[in-house]
Coordinates of C-alpha atoms in Angstrom, one line a residue:
M141 CA 0.3 0.0 0.0
G142 CA 3.3 2.1 -0.5
K143 CA 3.2 3.0 3.4
I144 CA 7.1 2.0 3.9
K145 CA 7.0 4.7 7.9
E146 CA 4.0 3.9 8.9
G147 CA 5.1 -0.1 8.8
K148 CA 8.6 0.4 9.9
R149 CA 7.1 1.9 13.1
L150 CA 4.2 -1.2 13.9
I151 CA 7.0 -2.8 13.2
D152 CA 10.2 -1.7 16.2
E153 CA 6.2 -0.9 18.4
A154 CA 5.5 -4.1 18.0
L155 CA 9.2 -5.7 18.5
G156 CA 9.2 -3.4 21.6
E157 CA 7.2 -5.8 23.1
A158 CA 7.9 -8.7 21.8
S159 CA 10.1 -11.3 23.6
G160 CA 12.0 -14.7 23.2
F161 CA 11.1 -17.0 20.4
N162 CA 8.6 -14.1 19.4
V163 CA 11.7 -11.9 18.1
Y164 CA 14.3 -15.5 17.7
Y165 CA 11.6 -16.3 14.7
Y166 CA 11.0 -12.7 13.1
V167 CA 14.5 -12.6 13.0
L168 CA 15.5 -15.5 11.5
N169 CA 12.9 -15.5 9.9
K170 CA 12.2 -12.3 8.0
L171 CA 15.5 -10.9 8.8
L172 CA 17.9 -13.2 8.2
V173 CA 16.5 -15.4 5.1
K174 CA 16.3 -11.8 2.7
G175 CA 20.2 -10.4 3.0
K176 CA 18.7 -7.7 6.7
K177 CA 22.3 -9.0 8.6
E178 CA 22.6 -5.3 9.5
E179 CA 19.0 -4.8 10.3
A180 CA 18.9 -8.7 12.1
L181 CA 21.6 -7.9 14.9
E182 CA 20.3 -4.7 15.8
V183 CA 17.2 -6.0 16.9
L184 CA 19.0 -8.9 19.0
T185 CA 20.8 -6.8 20.4
R186 CA 18.5 -4.1 21.4
Q187 CA 16.2 -7.1 22.8
I188 CA 19.5 -8.4 24.9
E189 CA 20.1 -5.0 26.0
N190 CA 15.9 -4.9 27.4
D191 CA 16.4 -7.9 28.4
P192 CA 19.9 -9.5 29.2
E193 CA 18.7 -13.0 31.0
N194 CA 16.5 -14.1 28.6
R195 CA 17.7 -17.3 26.6
A196 CA 16.1 -17.2 23.5
N197 CA 17.7 -13.5 22.2
H198 CA 20.9 -15.7 23.0
L199 CA 20.1 -18.2 20.9
A200 CA 18.7 -16.4 18.1
L201 CA 22.2 -14.4 18.6
G202 CA 23.6 -17.3 18.5
E203 CA 22.0 -18.5 14.9
Y204 CA 22.8 -15.3 14.1
Y205 CA 26.2 -15.3 14.6
L206 CA 26.5 -18.8 12.3
K207 CA 24.5 -17.4 9.7
T208 CA 27.6 -15.1 9.2
G209 CA 30.4 -17.5 10.2
D210 CA 32.0 -15.9 13.5
Q211 CA 31.8 -19.4 15.3
K212 CA 33.5 -18.2 18.2
K213 CA 31.4 -15.4 18.6
A214 CA 28.3 -18.2 18.1
T215 CA 29.4 -20.5 20.9
E216 CA 29.4 -17.6 23.4
S217 CA 25.8 -17.0 22.7
F218 CA 24.8 -20.4 23.0
K219 CA 27.0 -20.1 26.6
K220 CA 24.9 -17.8 27.6
A221 CA 21.9 -18.8 27.0
Y222 CA 22.5 -22.6 28.4
E223 CA 23.6 -20.4 32.1
Y224 CA 20.1 -18.6 31.6
S225 CA 18.1 -22.0 31.3
R226 CA 18.8 -24.1 33.5
G227 CA 16.4 -25.0 35.9
T228 CA 13.7 -25.3 33.0
Q229 CA 12.1 -26.8 30.5
G230 CA 14.8 -25.6 27.6
E231 CA 18.8 -26.5 29.4
N232 CA 18.6 -29.3 28.0
Y233 CA 18.9 -27.8 24.6
T234 CA 20.5 -25.0 25.3
R235 CA 23.3 -27.2 26.7
Y236 CA 22.7 -29.9 23.1
V237 CA 23.5 -26.0 21.2
Y238 CA 26.5 -24.9 23.6
L239 CA 28.6 -28.0 23.9
Q240 CA 27.9 -29.2 20.0
N241 CA 29.0 -25.1 18.4
K242 CA 32.0 -25.6 21.4
L243 CA 33.3 -28.9 20.2
I244 CA 33.3 -27.6 16.7
L245 CA 34.6 -24.3 17.8
E246 CA 37.8 -26.0 19.2
R247 CA 38.3 -28.5 16.5
R248 CA 38.5 -25.8 14.4
V249 CA 41.7 -24.6 16.4
H250 CA 43.3 -27.4 17.7

């Protein structure tokens, strides 16, 4: 409809109220798939600043770094996700993702 500014404003407003996996899927499925890496990183950075202990935010950031080729930062993000998931239903999954990426990183170093 040509209302680009209004659409952008509504997206920003929705992201301000969204958290966790809603942001995860938006960033990975809408932004990274379309090649909007800078915008994806901005959204993830803002989400982590607003909710630093949300494991989904760190999982999404880890996925972002995997897709942009930074295994070290991906592993660091997955480690934070694991730390924030302890005692939750997501603990086993985040532990697996962290350890898997840690092994990949260690193999590249050696």
